[in-house]
Amino acid sequence: MTAAHRRRLGARHLILLALLALLGSAGTFAAVTGNASAHPSPSPRVTDPTDNHAHGGPSPADFADIRRAGPDARPPRNQPSASTGTFTARCGRNENGHRNPDNFIVTPGVRNGAHHLHDYVGNLSTDAFSTDASLRAAGTTCARGDKSAYFWPVLRLTGDSDKSGESDGQEAEGRVLTPDSVTLTFRGSPTAKVSAMPEGLRAITGDAKAFTNGAKDARARWSCTGFTGRHLTDKYPLCPRGSAVVRLLDFPSCWDGQHTDSAGHRAHLVFPDTATGRCGRGLTPVPQLRMELTYRVPRGPSFAVDSFPEQLRKPVTDHADFANVMPAGLMATVVRCVNEGRRCG
């Protein structure tokens, strides 16, 4: 072998070493060169999204004393044409423990598509495979035949390990709290009369990924009983003794008049103008759903909402979902009550 030949082999050897260093392992290099069976690279660890040990957070900085919260912005002033009534749907507080990590609106047909656990009231069949037809055929926890699906991520006591299967069979980080109360109220518009929602209308509020997406679609509002008019948006509330934690979730109420859903699940139903309460041109006001959930929790930073693992259980990620499956007659009653300024339920 000549000296030149040895120098060429040496150069090739250096190139191979550089490639191995770049790719990170001999197994990966074998796969690239078509010889993966010789040195199979180890599979990356995929975190089971139902494994709540993956849910980091929240941090102490995610909590604030509700007594330090400033007053909410004033709501828009009612105009002479306002619809000022309300209709309260009586659906219980999920006493039957209907929970799963699905979301048929955002990830239809995908088991564990939410990657966090949801509480449900209303329709008894709601899961990943729900359709208009299956929801119509199911039972409900609501009065007056309302088969609508109402759901939100569960609230947990942090640091309370619970092996009750409340996380799709995985050990849960934090015991699931059933709300002490669930109030579902349909409200009117400060500027106009409302029209009926179409059957099958899908609606979402908030952004489950607001921690990484930014706050553009965030709608979370947290408070305590006894502190009406004071809410936090990016902090969990620390409530004084005897006061319960409150989650307030308002839904959009300006409908495009044509579609029951849309790409991204937001374009067909949007929020009114925050300053005036008026719907944009070409949009129709429909009854606005407000969910108010209350929980008795130990004092201190001891609770958190379920979230996608990478969202670190931040309070800004709070959100909720709704699908209208009210009978037409009941929806007509809702509209009359709201438009006539009455309190019904």
Short mmCIF file of C-alpha atoms in Angstrom, two decimals:
data_model
loop_
_atom_site.label_atom_id
_atom_site.label_comp_id
_atom_site.label_asym_id
_atom_site.label_seq_id
_atom_site.Cartn_x
_atom_site.Cartn_y
_atom_site.Cartn_z
CA MET A 1 0.00 0.00 0.00
CA THR A 2 1.40 3.34 -0.99
CA ALA A 3 1.71 6.36 1.30
CA ALA A 4 -0.78 8.25 -0.88
CA HIS A 5 -3.26 5.38 -0.51
CA ARG A 6 -2.87 5.45 3.26
CA ARG A 7 -3.43 9.19 3.29
CA ARG A 8 -6.69 8.76 1.28
CA LEU A 9 -7.93 6.09 3.73
CA GLY A 10 -7.06 8.38 6.62
CA ALA A 11 -9.07 11.20 5.11
CA ARG A 12 -12.05 8.90 4.58
CA HIS A 13 -11.79 7.74 8.17
CA LEU A 14 -11.89 11.34 9.40
CA ILE A 15 -14.97 12.03 7.26
CA LEU A 16 -16.74 8.99 8.73
CA LEU A 17 -15.93 10.12 12.26
CA ALA A 18 -17.30 13.59 11.50
CA LEU A 19 -20.51 12.09 10.15
CA LEU A 20 -20.92 9.92 13.23
CA ALA A 21 -20.46 12.92 15.51
CA LEU A 22 -22.96 14.97 13.51
CA LEU A 23 -25.64 12.28 13.52
CA GLY A 24 -25.20 11.56 17.18
CA SER A 25 -24.84 7.78 17.30
CA ALA A 26 -23.54 4.79 15.37
CA GLY A 27 -27.10 3.42 15.27
CA THR A 28 -28.40 6.50 13.52
CA PHE A 29 -25.51 6.34 11.05
CA ALA A 30 -26.30 2.69 10.30
CA ALA A 31 -29.92 3.65 9.53
CA VAL A 32 -28.82 6.41 7.19
CA THR A 33 -26.48 4.07 5.30
CA GLY A 34 -29.13 1.37 4.88
CA ASN A 35 -27.74 -0.93 7.58
CA ALA A 36 -30.18 -0.10 10.37
CA SER A 37 -30.52 -3.73 11.46
CA ALA A 38 -26.86 -3.86 12.44
CA HIS A 39 -27.06 -1.07 15.03
CA PRO A 40 -30.69 0.03 15.50
CA SER A 41 -30.96 3.48 16.97
CA PRO A 42 -32.94 3.72 20.21
CA SER A 43 -36.51 4.98 19.79
CA PRO A 44 -37.11 8.42 21.28
CA ARG A 45 -39.21 8.42 24.45
CA VAL A 46 -42.71 9.54 23.52
CA THR A 47 -44.54 10.94 26.50
CA ASP A 48 -48.00 9.48 26.88
CA PRO A 49 -50.18 12.61 26.90
CA THR A 50 -52.48 10.98 29.48
CA ASP A 51 -49.52 10.61 31.86
CA ASN A 52 -50.02 13.59 34.13
CA HIS A 53 -46.49 13.37 35.49
CA ALA A 54 -45.65 15.11 32.18
CA HIS A 55 -47.79 18.07 33.21
CA GLY A 56 -45.30 20.47 34.75
CA GLY A 57 -46.59 23.50 36.57
CA PRO A 58 -48.17 25.57 37.80
CA SER A 59 -45.58 27.72 39.53
CA PRO A 60 -46.14 29.94 42.60
CA ALA A 61 -45.94 32.94 40.25
CA ASP A 62 -49.15 31.72 38.58
CA PHE A 63 -51.19 32.76 41.65
CA ALA A 64 -52.28 36.17 42.90
CA ASP A 65 -54.43 37.49 45.75
CA ILE A 66 -57.85 38.34 44.32
CA ARG A 67 -58.01 41.36 46.65
CA ARG A 68 -55.24 42.95 44.56
CA ALA A 69 -57.12 42.56 41.28
CA GLY A 70 -58.35 45.78 39.73
CA PRO A 71 -62.00 46.23 38.73
CA ASP A 72 -63.14 44.80 35.41
CA ALA A 73 -63.67 47.14 32.48
CA ARG A 74 -67.21 48.49 32.31
CA PRO A 75 -69.49 46.46 30.04
CA PRO A 76 -71.06 48.25 27.05
CA ARG A 77 -74.08 50.40 27.87
CA ASN A 78 -77.46 48.89 26.96
CA GLN A 79 -79.17 50.56 24.01
CA PRO A 80 -83.00 50.87 23.66
CA SER A 81 -82.91 47.84 21.36
CA ALA A 82 -81.02 45.67 23.88
CA SER A 83 -82.07 42.15 24.79
CA THR A 84 -81.64 41.98 28.57
CA GLY A 85 -83.22 38.71 29.63
CA THR A 86 -81.53 35.44 30.55
CA PHE A 87 -82.20 31.74 30.31
CA THR A 88 -80.43 29.34 32.69
CA ALA A 89 -79.89 25.76 31.53
CA ARG A 90 -80.14 23.40 34.50
CA CYS A 91 -77.75 20.54 33.78
CA GLY A 92 -76.15 19.67 37.12
CA ARG A 93 -72.45 19.81 37.94
CA ASN A 94 -71.27 16.45 36.57
CA GLU A 95 -72.37 14.41 39.57
CA ASN A 96 -72.27 11.30 37.36
CA GLY A 97 -68.54 11.71 36.64
CA HIS A 98 -68.76 11.91 32.83
CA ARG A 99 -65.15 12.64 31.87
CA ASN A 100 -62.73 11.80 29.07
CA PRO A 101 -59.72 13.36 27.29
CA ASP A 102 -61.60 13.74 23.95
CA ASN A 103 -62.81 16.75 21.96
CA PHE A 104 -65.16 15.95 19.08
CA ILE A 105 -65.21 19.60 17.96
CA VAL A 106 -61.47 20.21 17.61
CA THR A 107 -60.20 16.63 17.11
CA PRO A 108 -63.16 14.56 15.91
CA GLY A 109 -62.68 10.81 15.87
CA VAL A 110 -59.43 10.94 17.89
CA ARG A 111 -59.30 9.25 21.28
CA ASN A 112 -57.41 11.43 23.78
CA GLY A 113 -57.39 14.24 21.23
CA ALA A 114 -57.54 16.85 24.00
CA HIS A 115 -54.50 15.47 25.89
CA HIS A 116 -56.22 16.61 29.09
CA LEU A 117 -59.36 15.56 30.91
CA HIS A 118 -62.74 17.21 30.32
CA ASP A 119 -65.78 17.51 32.58
CA TYR A 120 -69.12 17.15 30.77
CA VAL A 121 -72.67 18.13 31.58
CA GLY A 122 -75.67 17.86 29.32
CA ASN A 123 -75.40 15.15 26.70
CA LEU A 124 -74.56 11.77 28.23
CA SER A 125 -72.81 10.33 25.17
CA THR A 126 -70.23 13.02 24.42
CA ASP A 127 -66.89 11.57 23.34
CA ALA A 128 -64.41 11.66 20.44
CA PHE A 129 -66.91 10.15 18.00
CA SER A 130 -69.95 12.32 18.74
CA THR A 131 -71.98 13.57 15.78
CA ASP A 132 -75.19 15.56 15.48
CA ALA A 133 -77.08 12.29 15.06
CA SER A 134 -75.48 10.51 18.03
CA LEU A 135 -76.01 13.52 20.29
CA ARG A 136 -79.70 13.74 19.30
CA ALA A 137 -80.16 10.04 20.13
CA ALA A 138 -78.57 10.23 23.59
CA GLY A 139 -79.83 11.14 27.03
CA THR A 140 -78.99 14.29 28.96
CA THR A 141 -78.43 15.65 32.45
CA CYS A 142 -80.19 18.89 31.48
CA ALA A 143 -83.80 19.80 32.17
CA ARG A 144 -86.37 20.39 29.42
CA GLY A 145 -84.79 17.96 26.96
CA ASP A 146 -81.67 20.05 26.29
CA LYS A 147 -79.21 17.53 24.78
CA SER A 148 -76.46 20.07 24.19
CA ALA A 149 -72.86 19.20 25.08
CA TYR A 150 -71.19 21.52 27.58
CA PHE A 151 -67.58 20.76 28.58
CA TRP A 152 -64.37 22.21 30.03
CA PRO A 153 -60.99 20.97 31.35
CA VAL A 154 -61.12 19.62 34.89
CA LEU A 155 -59.64 21.43 37.86
CA ARG A 156 -57.30 19.37 40.06
CA LEU A 157 -55.80 19.64 43.50
CA THR A 158 -52.07 19.75 42.82
CA GLY A 159 -49.72 17.56 44.81
CA ASP A 160 -52.56 15.14 45.59
CA SER A 161 -51.64 11.94 43.73
CA ASP A 162 -54.78 10.04 42.82
CA LYS A 163 -54.83 6.63 41.15
CA SER A 164 -58.54 6.70 40.50
CA GLY A 165 -58.22 6.37 36.74
CA GLU A 166 -59.24 9.98 36.19
CA SER A 167 -56.62 10.38 33.46
CA ASP A 168 -57.60 7.71 30.97
CA GLY A 169 -56.20 4.94 33.14
CA GLN A 170 -52.95 6.68 34.05
CA GLU A 171 -51.89 7.85 37.50
CA ALA A 172 -53.20 11.37 37.84
CA GLU A 173 -51.27 14.27 39.27
CA GLY A 174 -53.86 15.88 41.44
CA ARG A 175 -57.33 14.74 42.44
CA VAL A 176 -60.10 15.87 40.09
CA LEU A 177 -62.48 18.35 41.68
CA THR A 178 -66.16 18.19 40.83
CA PRO A 179 -67.47 21.77 40.72
CA ASP A 180 -69.55 22.88 43.68
CA SER A 181 -71.81 24.67 41.23
CA VAL A 182 -72.21 25.00 37.47
CA THR A 183 -74.31 27.87 36.14
CA LEU A 184 -75.01 27.91 32.39
CA THR A 185 -76.67 31.17 31.40
CA PHE A 186 -77.72 32.36 27.94
CA ARG A 187 -77.69 36.16 27.77
CA GLY A 188 -78.64 38.82 25.26
CA SER A 189 -76.97 41.69 23.41
CA PRO A 190 -76.67 45.29 24.64
CA THR A 191 -77.51 46.58 21.15
CA ALA A 192 -80.01 44.20 19.52
CA LYS A 193 -82.50 41.37 19.83
CA VAL A 194 -81.08 37.87 19.42
CA SER A 195 -81.97 35.15 16.91
CA ALA A 196 -82.08 31.40 17.46
CA MET A 197 -78.88 29.36 17.31
CA PRO A 198 -79.02 26.69 14.61
CA GLU A 199 -79.05 23.07 15.77
CA GLY A 200 -75.54 21.63 15.62
CA LEU A 201 -73.79 24.97 16.19
CA ARG A 202 -70.28 24.40 17.58
CA ALA A 203 -68.65 27.01 19.79
CA ILE A 204 -65.34 27.31 21.61
CA THR A 205 -64.03 29.97 23.94
CA GLY A 206 -60.46 30.57 25.08
CA ASP A 207 -57.32 28.93 23.77
CA ALA A 208 -56.03 25.69 25.27
CA LYS A 209 -52.56 26.63 23.94
CA ALA A 210 -52.52 30.28 24.95
CA PHE A 211 -49.28 29.89 26.92
CA THR A 212 -47.36 29.13 23.70
CA ASN A 213 -49.72 30.73 21.15
CA GLY A 214 -50.00 34.07 22.92
CA ALA A 215 -53.10 35.68 24.40
CA LYS A 216 -54.92 36.67 21.18
CA ASP A 217 -57.69 34.09 21.67
CA ALA A 218 -57.36 33.74 25.45
CA ARG A 219 -60.62 34.36 27.33
CA ALA A 220 -59.86 32.95 30.76
CA ARG A 221 -61.26 34.85 33.75
CA TRP A 222 -60.67 33.72 37.32
CA SER A 223 -62.14 35.16 40.49
CA CYS A 224 -63.54 34.32 43.93
CA THR A 225 -67.07 34.37 45.31
CA GLY A 226 -67.78 37.71 46.91
CA PHE A 227 -65.56 39.53 44.40
CA THR A 228 -67.98 40.13 41.53
CA GLY A 229 -66.45 42.55 39.04
CA ARG A 230 -62.84 41.58 39.76
CA HIS A 231 -61.14 38.95 37.62
CA LEU A 232 -57.66 37.70 36.78
CA THR A 233 -56.78 36.51 33.29
CA ASP A 234 -53.24 35.13 33.63
CA LYS A 235 -53.23 34.19 37.33
CA TYR A 236 -55.11 31.75 39.52
CA PRO A 237 -56.91 33.55 42.35
CA LEU A 238 -55.93 33.16 45.98
CA CYS A 239 -59.24 33.57 47.78
CA PRO A 240 -59.81 34.67 51.38
CA ARG A 241 -61.21 32.20 53.91
CA GLY A 242 -64.78 31.19 53.14
CA SER A 243 -64.57 32.25 49.46
CA ALA A 244 -64.67 29.80 46.55
CA VAL A 245 -62.67 29.86 43.31
CA VAL A 246 -64.70 31.00 40.27
CA ARG A 247 -64.05 30.23 36.59
CA LEU A 248 -65.98 32.51 34.21
CA LEU A 249 -66.12 31.47 30.54
CA ASP A 250 -68.02 33.65 28.04
CA PHE A 251 -68.68 32.35 24.52
CA PRO A 252 -68.82 34.26 21.22
CA SER A 253 -72.30 35.34 20.12
CA CYS A 254 -72.11 36.88 16.63
CA TRP A 255 -73.06 34.24 14.04
CA ASP A 256 -72.38 34.40 10.30
CA GLY A 257 -75.93 33.13 9.63
CA GLN A 258 -74.78 30.17 7.53
CA HIS A 259 -72.31 27.77 9.12
CA THR A 260 -72.44 25.64 12.26
CA ASP A 261 -68.65 25.27 12.31
CA SER A 262 -65.59 26.56 10.47
CA ALA A 263 -61.89 25.89 9.99
CA GLY A 264 -60.29 26.71 13.32
CA HIS A 265 -63.80 26.69 14.88
CA ARG A 266 -63.85 30.46 15.32
CA ALA A 267 -64.70 32.23 12.05
CA HIS A 268 -68.41 31.28 11.98
CA LEU A 269 -69.10 32.58 15.50
CA VAL A 270 -67.15 35.56 16.84
CA PHE A 271 -67.23 37.93 19.79
CA PRO A 272 -68.99 41.30 19.62
CA ASP A 273 -67.01 44.51 19.80
CA THR A 274 -65.72 44.89 23.36
CA ALA A 275 -66.43 48.62 23.50
CA THR A 276 -69.94 48.69 22.04
CA GLY A 277 -71.18 45.11 22.29
CA ARG A 278 -72.23 45.31 18.66
CA CYS A 279 -71.83 42.46 16.17
CA GLY A 280 -69.94 43.21 12.98
CA ARG A 281 -71.60 43.85 9.63
CA GLY A 282 -73.37 40.80 8.26
CA LEU A 283 -73.34 38.99 11.63
CA THR A 284 -76.40 38.02 13.65
CA PRO A 285 -76.55 38.20 17.47
CA VAL A 286 -77.48 34.87 19.08
CA PRO A 287 -77.83 34.07 22.80
CA GLN A 288 -74.44 34.28 24.49
CA LEU A 289 -73.52 31.34 26.71
CA ARG A 290 -71.76 32.09 29.98
CA MET A 291 -70.37 29.26 32.11
CA GLU A 292 -69.71 30.04 35.77
CA LEU A 293 -68.01 27.24 37.73
CA THR A 294 -67.21 27.41 41.45
CA TYR A 295 -64.88 25.21 43.53
CA ARG A 296 -64.01 24.94 47.21
CA VAL A 297 -60.25 24.48 47.41
CA PRO A 298 -57.71 24.62 50.26
CA ARG A 299 -56.19 28.02 50.80
CA GLY A 300 -52.98 28.72 48.94
CA PRO A 301 -51.59 27.72 45.52
CA SER A 302 -53.08 24.22 45.61
CA PHE A 303 -55.00 23.77 42.35
CA ALA A 304 -54.62 23.96 38.57
CA VAL A 305 -56.57 23.39 35.40
CA ASP A 306 -55.70 20.39 33.23
CA SER A 307 -53.76 21.34 30.11
CA PHE A 308 -51.69 20.08 27.23
CA PRO A 309 -48.35 19.04 28.81
CA GLU A 310 -46.37 21.85 27.13
CA GLN A 311 -48.84 24.45 28.45
CA LEU A 312 -47.66 23.82 32.04
CA ARG A 313 -51.17 24.10 33.48
CA LYS A 314 -51.14 27.87 33.12
CA PRO A 315 -54.35 29.71 34.06
CA VAL A 316 -54.41 31.61 30.76
CA THR A 317 -55.10 28.31 28.94
CA ASP A 318 -58.57 27.89 30.45
CA HIS A 319 -61.20 27.22 27.79
CA ALA A 320 -64.53 25.51 27.16
CA ASP A 321 -66.67 24.01 24.40
CA PHE A 322 -70.35 23.86 23.50
CA ALA A 323 -72.49 22.16 20.86
CA ASN A 324 -76.15 23.18 20.57
CA VAL A 325 -78.55 20.25 20.60
CA MET A 326 -81.56 22.03 22.09
CA PRO A 327 -84.97 21.08 20.68
CA ALA A 328 -86.26 23.85 18.42
CA GLY A 329 -89.07 24.66 20.85
CA LEU A 330 -86.65 25.11 23.74
CA MET A 331 -84.38 27.36 21.69
CA ALA A 332 -87.43 29.46 20.80
CA THR A 333 -88.16 29.78 24.53
CA VAL A 334 -84.57 30.89 25.17
CA VAL A 335 -84.85 33.58 22.50
CA ARG A 336 -88.21 34.86 23.81
CA CYS A 337 -86.94 35.07 27.39
CA VAL A 338 -83.81 36.93 26.38
CA ASN A 339 -85.55 39.32 23.99
CA GLU A 340 -88.41 40.09 26.39
CA GLY A 341 -86.10 40.86 29.31
CA ARG A 342 -87.31 37.95 31.46
CA ARG A 343 -85.40 35.55 33.73
CA CYS A 344 -86.16 31.97 32.76
CA GLY A 345 -84.78 28.52 33.40
#
